[in-house]
CSV table of C-alpha atoms in Angstrom, one decimal:
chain,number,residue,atom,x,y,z
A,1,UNK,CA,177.2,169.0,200.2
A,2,UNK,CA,180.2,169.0,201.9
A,3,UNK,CA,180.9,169.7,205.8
A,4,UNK,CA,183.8,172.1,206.8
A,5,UNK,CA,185.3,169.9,208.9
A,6,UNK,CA,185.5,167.3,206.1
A,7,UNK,CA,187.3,169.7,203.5
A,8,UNK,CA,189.6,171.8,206.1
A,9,UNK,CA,191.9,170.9,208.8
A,10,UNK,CA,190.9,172.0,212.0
A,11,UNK,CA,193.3,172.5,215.1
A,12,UNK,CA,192.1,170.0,218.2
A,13,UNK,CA,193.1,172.8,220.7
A,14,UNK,CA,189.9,174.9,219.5
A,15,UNK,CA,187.3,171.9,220.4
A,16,UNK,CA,186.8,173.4,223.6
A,17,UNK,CA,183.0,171.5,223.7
A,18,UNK,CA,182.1,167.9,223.5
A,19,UNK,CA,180.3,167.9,220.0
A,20,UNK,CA,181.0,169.4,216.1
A,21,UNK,CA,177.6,169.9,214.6
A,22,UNK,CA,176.1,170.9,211.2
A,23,UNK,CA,175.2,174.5,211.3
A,24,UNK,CA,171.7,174.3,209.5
A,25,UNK,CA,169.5,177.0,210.3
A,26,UNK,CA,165.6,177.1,209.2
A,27,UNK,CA,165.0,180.2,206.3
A,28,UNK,CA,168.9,180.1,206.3
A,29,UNK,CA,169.5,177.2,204.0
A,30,UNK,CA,171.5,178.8,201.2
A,31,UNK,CA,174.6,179.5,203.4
A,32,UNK,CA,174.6,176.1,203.7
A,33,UNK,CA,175.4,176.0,199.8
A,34,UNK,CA,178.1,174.4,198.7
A,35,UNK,CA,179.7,174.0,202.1
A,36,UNK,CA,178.4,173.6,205.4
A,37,UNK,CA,179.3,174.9,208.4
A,38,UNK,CA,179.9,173.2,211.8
A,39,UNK,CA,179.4,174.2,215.3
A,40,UNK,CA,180.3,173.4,218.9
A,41,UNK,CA,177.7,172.2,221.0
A,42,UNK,CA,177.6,170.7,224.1
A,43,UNK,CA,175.0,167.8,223.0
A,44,UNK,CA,174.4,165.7,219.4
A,45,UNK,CA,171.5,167.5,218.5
A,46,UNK,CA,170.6,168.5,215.1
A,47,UNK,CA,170.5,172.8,214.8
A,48,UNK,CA,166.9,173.2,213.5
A,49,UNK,CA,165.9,171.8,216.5
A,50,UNK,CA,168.1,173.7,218.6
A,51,UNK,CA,167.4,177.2,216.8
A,52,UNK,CA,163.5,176.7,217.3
A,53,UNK,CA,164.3,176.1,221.3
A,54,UNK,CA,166.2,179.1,221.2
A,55,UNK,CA,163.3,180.7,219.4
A,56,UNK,CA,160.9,179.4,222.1
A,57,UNK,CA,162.6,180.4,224.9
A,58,UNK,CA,163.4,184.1,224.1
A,59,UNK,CA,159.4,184.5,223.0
A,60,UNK,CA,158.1,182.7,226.5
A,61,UNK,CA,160.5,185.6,228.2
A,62,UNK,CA,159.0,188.5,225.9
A,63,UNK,CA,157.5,191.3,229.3
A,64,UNK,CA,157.7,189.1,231.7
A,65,UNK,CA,161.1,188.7,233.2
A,66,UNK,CA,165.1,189.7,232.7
A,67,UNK,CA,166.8,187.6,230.0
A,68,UNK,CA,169.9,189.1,228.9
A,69,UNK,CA,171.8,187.3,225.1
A,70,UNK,CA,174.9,188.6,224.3
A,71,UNK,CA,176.8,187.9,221.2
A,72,UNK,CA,180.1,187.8,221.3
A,73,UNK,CA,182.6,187.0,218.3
A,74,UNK,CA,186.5,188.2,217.0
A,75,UNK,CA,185.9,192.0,218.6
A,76,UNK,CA,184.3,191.1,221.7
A,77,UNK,CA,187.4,188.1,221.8
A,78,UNK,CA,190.1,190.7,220.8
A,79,UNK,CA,188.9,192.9,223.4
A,80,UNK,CA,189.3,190.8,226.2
A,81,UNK,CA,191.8,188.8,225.5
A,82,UNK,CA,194.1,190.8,223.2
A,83,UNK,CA,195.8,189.9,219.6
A,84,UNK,CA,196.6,186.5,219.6
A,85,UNK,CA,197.9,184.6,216.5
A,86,UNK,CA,195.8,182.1,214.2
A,87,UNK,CA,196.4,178.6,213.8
A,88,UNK,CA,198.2,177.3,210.7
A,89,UNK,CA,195.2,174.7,210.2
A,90,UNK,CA,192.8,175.6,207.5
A,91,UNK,CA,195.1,177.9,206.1
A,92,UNK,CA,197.4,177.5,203.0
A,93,UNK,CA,201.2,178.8,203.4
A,94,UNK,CA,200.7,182.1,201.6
A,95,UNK,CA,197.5,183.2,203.1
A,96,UNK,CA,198.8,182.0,206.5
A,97,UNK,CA,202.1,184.1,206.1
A,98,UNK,CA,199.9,187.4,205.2
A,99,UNK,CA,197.7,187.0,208.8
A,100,UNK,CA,200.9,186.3,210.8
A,101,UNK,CA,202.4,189.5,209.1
A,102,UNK,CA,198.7,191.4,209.7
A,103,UNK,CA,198.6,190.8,213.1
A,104,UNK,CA,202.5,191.1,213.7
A,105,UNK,CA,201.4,194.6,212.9
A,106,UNK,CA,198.5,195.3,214.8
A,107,UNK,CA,200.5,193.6,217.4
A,108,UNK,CA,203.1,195.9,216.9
A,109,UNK,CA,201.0,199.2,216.1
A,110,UNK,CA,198.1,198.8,218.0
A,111,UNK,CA,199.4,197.4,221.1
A,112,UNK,CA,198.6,200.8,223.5
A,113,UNK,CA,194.4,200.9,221.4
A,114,UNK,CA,191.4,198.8,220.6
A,115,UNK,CA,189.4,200.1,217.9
A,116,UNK,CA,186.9,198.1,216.3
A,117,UNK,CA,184.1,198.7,213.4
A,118,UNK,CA,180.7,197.3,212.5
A,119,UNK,CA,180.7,199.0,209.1
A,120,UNK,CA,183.3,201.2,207.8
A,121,UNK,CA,183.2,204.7,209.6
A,122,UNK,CA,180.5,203.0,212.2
A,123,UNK,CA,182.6,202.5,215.5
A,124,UNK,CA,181.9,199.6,217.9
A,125,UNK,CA,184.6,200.9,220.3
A,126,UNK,CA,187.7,202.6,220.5
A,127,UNK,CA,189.6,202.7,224.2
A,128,UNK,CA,193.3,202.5,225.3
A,129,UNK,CA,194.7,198.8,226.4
A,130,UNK,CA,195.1,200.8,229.8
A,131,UNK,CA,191.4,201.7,230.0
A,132,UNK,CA,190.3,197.9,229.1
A,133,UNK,CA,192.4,196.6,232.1
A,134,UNK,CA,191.1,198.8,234.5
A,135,UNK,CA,187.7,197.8,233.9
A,136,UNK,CA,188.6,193.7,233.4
A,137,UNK,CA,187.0,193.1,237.1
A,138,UNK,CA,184.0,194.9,236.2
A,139,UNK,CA,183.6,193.2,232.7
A,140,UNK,CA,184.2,190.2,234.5
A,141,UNK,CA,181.4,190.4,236.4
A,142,UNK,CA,179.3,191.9,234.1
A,143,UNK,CA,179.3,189.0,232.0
A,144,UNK,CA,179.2,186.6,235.0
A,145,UNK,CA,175.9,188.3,235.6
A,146,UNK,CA,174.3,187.8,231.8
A,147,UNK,CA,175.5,184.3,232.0
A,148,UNK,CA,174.0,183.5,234.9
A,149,UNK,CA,170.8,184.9,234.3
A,150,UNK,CA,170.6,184.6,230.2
A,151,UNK,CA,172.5,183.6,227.2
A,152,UNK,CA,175.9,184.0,225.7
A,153,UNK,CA,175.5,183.8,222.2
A,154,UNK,CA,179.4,182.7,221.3
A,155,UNK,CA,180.7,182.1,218.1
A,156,UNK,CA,182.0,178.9,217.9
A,157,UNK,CA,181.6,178.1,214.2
A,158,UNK,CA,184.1,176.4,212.0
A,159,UNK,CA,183.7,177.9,208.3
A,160,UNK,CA,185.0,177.1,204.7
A,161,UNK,CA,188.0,179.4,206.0
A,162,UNK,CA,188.9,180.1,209.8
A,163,UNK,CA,187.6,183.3,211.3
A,164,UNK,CA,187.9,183.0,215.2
A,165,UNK,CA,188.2,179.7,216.3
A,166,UNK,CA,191.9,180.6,217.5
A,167,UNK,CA,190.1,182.3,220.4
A,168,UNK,CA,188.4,179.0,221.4
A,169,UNK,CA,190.7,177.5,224.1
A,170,UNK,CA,191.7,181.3,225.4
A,171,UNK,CA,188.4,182.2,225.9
A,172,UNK,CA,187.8,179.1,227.6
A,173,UNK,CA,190.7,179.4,230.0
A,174,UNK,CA,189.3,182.9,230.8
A,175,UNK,CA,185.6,182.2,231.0
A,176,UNK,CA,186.8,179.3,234.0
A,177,UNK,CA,189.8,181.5,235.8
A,178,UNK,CA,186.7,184.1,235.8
A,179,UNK,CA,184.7,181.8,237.3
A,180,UNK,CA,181.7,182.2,234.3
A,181,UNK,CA,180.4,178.9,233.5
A,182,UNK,CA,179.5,178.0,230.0
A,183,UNK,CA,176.6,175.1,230.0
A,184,UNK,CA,173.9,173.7,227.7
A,185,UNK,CA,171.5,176.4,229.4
A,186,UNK,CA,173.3,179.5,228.8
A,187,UNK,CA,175.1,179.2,225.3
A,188,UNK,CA,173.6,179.5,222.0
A,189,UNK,CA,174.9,179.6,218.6
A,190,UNK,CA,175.9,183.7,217.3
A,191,UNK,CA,173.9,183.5,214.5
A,192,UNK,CA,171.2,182.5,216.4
A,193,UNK,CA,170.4,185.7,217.3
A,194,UNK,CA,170.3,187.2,213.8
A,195,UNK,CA,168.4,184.3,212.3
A,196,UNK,CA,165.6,185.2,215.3
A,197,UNK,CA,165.4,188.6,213.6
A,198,UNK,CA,165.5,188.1,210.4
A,199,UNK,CA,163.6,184.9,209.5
A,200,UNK,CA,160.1,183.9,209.2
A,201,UNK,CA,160.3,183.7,213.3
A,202,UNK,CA,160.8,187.5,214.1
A,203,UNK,CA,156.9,188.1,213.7
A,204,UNK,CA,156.7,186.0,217.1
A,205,UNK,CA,159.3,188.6,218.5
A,206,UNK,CA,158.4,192.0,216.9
A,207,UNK,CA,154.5,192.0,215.6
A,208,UNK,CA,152.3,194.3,218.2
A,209,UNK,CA,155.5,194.5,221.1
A,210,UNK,CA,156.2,197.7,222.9
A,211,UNK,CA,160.4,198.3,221.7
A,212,UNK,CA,162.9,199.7,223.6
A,213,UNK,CA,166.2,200.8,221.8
A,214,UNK,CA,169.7,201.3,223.3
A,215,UNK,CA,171.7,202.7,220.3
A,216,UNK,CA,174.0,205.9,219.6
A,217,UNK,CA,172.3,206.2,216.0
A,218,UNK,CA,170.6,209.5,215.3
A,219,UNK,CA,168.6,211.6,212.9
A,220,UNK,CA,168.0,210.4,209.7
A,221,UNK,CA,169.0,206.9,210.4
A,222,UNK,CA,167.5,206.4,213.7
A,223,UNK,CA,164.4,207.5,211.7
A,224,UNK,CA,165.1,204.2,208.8
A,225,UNK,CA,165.8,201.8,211.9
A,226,UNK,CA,162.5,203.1,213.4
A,227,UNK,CA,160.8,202.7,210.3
A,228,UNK,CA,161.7,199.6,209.7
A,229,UNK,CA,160.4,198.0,213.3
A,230,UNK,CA,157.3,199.6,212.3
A,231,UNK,CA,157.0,197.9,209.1
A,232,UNK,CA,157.6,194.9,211.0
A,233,UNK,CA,154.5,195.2,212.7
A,234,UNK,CA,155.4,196.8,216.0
A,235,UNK,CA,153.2,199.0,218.8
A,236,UNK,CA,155.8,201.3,219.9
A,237,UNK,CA,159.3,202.4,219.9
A,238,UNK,CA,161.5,204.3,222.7
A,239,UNK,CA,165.1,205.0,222.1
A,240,UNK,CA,167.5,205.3,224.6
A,241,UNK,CA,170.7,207.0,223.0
A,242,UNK,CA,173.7,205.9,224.1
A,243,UNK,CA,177.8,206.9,223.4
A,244,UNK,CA,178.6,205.9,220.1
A,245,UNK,CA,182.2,204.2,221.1
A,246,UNK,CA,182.5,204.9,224.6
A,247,UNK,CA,179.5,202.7,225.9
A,248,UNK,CA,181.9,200.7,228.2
A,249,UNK,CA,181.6,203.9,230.4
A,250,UNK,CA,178.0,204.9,230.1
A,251,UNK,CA,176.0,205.2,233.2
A,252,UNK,CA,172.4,204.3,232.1
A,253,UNK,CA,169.7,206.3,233.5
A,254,UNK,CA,166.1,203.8,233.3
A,255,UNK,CA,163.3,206.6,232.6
A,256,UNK,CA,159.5,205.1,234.2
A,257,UNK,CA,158.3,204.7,230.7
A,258,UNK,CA,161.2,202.5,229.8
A,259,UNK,CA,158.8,199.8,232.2
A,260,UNK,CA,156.2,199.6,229.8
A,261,UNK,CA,158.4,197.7,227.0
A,262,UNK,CA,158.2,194.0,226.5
A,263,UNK,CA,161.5,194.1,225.1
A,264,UNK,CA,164.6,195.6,224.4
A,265,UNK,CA,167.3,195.7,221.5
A,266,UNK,CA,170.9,196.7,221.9
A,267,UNK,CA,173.8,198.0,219.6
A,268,UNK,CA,176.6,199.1,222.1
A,269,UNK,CA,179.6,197.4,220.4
A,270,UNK,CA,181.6,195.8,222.8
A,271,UNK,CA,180.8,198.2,225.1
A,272,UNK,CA,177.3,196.1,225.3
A,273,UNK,CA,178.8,193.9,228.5
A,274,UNK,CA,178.3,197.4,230.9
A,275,UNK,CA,175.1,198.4,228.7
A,276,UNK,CA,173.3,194.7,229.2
A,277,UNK,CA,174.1,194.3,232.8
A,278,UNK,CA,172.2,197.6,233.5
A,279,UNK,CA,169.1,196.6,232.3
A,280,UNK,CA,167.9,194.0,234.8
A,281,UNK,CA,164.8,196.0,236.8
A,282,UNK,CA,162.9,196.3,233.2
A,283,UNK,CA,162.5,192.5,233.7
A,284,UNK,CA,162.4,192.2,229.9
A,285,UNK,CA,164.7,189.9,227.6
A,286,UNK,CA,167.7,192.4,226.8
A,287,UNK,CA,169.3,190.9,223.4
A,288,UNK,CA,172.5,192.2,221.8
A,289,UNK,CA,171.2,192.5,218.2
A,290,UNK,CA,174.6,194.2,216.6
A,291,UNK,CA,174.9,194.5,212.8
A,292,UNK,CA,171.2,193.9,212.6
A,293,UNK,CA,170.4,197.5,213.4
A,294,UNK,CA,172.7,198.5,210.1
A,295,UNK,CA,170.1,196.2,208.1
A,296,UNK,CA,167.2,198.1,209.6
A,297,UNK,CA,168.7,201.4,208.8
A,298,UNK,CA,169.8,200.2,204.8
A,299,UNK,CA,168.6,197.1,203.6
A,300,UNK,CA,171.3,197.0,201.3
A,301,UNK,CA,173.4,195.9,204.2
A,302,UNK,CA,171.9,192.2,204.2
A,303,UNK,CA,174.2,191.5,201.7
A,304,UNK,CA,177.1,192.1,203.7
A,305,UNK,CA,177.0,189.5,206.7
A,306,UNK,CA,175.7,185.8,207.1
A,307,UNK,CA,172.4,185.3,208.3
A,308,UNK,CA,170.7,188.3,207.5
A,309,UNK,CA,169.5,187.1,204.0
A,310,UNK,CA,166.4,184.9,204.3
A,311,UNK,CA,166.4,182.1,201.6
A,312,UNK,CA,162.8,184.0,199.8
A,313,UNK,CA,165.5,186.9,199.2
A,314,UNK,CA,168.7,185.5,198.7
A,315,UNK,CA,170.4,186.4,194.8
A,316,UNK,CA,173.9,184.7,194.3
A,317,UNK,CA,174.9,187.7,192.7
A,318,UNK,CA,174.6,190.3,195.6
A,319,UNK,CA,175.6,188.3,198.3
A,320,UNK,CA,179.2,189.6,199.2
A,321,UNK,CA,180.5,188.1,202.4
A,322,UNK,CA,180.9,184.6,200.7
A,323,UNK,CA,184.5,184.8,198.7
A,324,UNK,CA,183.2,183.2,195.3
């Protein structure tokens, strides 16, 4: 088994922490087939034992106290810091040629919008350039205020083939000119969060807990994602609707029954910063759980992101996000 770092180059300027890891994630072990995947860390420590801390942590939180995890990725990176080209490492000419034409476009086309997607025809956000810079003081703080009281779950992962790591050293820059500090406390792995609820390890998060929901879903698919948490074994669920793409602007109003939860689950696109920060007097751990909520509503979705097949279910054949 070969590590990415060992088969790719990788540009220097993206090590923005102290130590390149093996991403190896317990139940997850066949996206480590036939290349593995590395991540930043700010300590040599292998990831098995740094998912179960992770794991740990988030469960010793469950009803008693305010623990916000926020994922954040390409969209949540585009959206604060804009379009910014890739590096030529990792890529050959051709397919480095076609991303420097792809995002001359956007760059060109999309300069005055941000729109982003979690599925095709399932928003995550759509707001003018304009509207995003009025609101960078308050994002700012927003995400000073999760950081400082949970985790930022970034991804700083180094593939077969580069995805984001581009973004490392500006997001960097902006975290410190923002005055957000990253540490060894309050940074996790991304697909940490997804492994938490979709391994062997979400019956320590979900069996007999009280849910709370902040999602625009409704109807018949709010019904399946429903559903689903209660085949996963849990007491109750309220839902909180929130705007669909708009979230960066919604004003959430905290009903008394919302204090009974022991935990709540969030799919706000990148609108989840204002969502996340609002949620502090439920003193319950507030996690970011994105594309998980498409799996709950169609389990035919697993096949279309890392980390949401489990190794007892994984079938080379339907597995579509790895180019074969």
């Amino acid at each position: 088994m070969q590590k990415a770092k060992d088969i790719r180059k990788i540009n220097p300027k993206s090590l923005i922490l102290p130590e390149l890891i093996p991403l190896i994630i317990p139940d997850f072990l066949n996206h480590s087939k036939p290349v593995l995947a590395n991540v930043l860390s700010f300590e040599k420590i292998s990831s098995e034992e740094w998912f179960m801390k992770f794991v740990n942590e988030v469960e010793g939180k469950i009803g008693k106290e305010y623990f916000p995890i926020m994922r954040m990725s390409d969209g949540e990176y585009t959206f604060l810091l804009g379009i910014i080209y890739p590096y030529l490492q990792g890529h050959g000419l051709i397919s480095y040629a076609k991303k420097i034409i792809n995002v001359t476009k956007q760059k060109l086309f999309n300069r005055n919008q941000f729109n982003a997607a979690t599925l095709p025809g399932v928003s995550s956000g759509n707001y003018q350039i304009e509207e995003i810079k009025n609101q960078k003081k308050i994002i700012c703080k927003q995400i000073k205020k999760i950081s400082d009281r949970g985790i930022l779950a970034l991804h700083l992962t180094y593939a077969i083939k580069p995805f984001q790591e581009h973004y490392h050293y500006p997001l960097m820059k902006w975290l410190n000119n923002s005055e957000i500090e990253l540490n060894d406390n309050n940074y996790y792995p991304f697909y940490f969060v997804y492994a938490l609820l979709r391994g062997q390890y979400k019956k320590r998060i979900l069996a007999n807990r009280k849910i709370l929901i902040f999602h625009s879903a409704q109807g018949e698919k709010r019904n399946r994602i429903i559903e689903s948490l209660q085949n996963e074994g849990v007491k109750s669920v309220m839902w909180h609707e929130i705007s669909s793409n708009r979230s960066m602007f919604d004003k959430i109003e905290l009903q008394k029954e919302y204090y009974d939860s022991e935990i709540a689950f969030i799919g706000a696109g990148v609108g989840k910063f204002n969502i996340i920060s609002q949620l502090e007097p439920l003193n319950i751990p507030c996690i970011d759980v994105g594309f998980v909520f498409e799996v709950w509503a169609n389990e035919e979705n697993k096949w279309k992101r890392p980390i949401m097949v489990p190794d007892w279910e994984w079938e080379d054949e339907k597995v579509n996000f790895i180019k074969k």
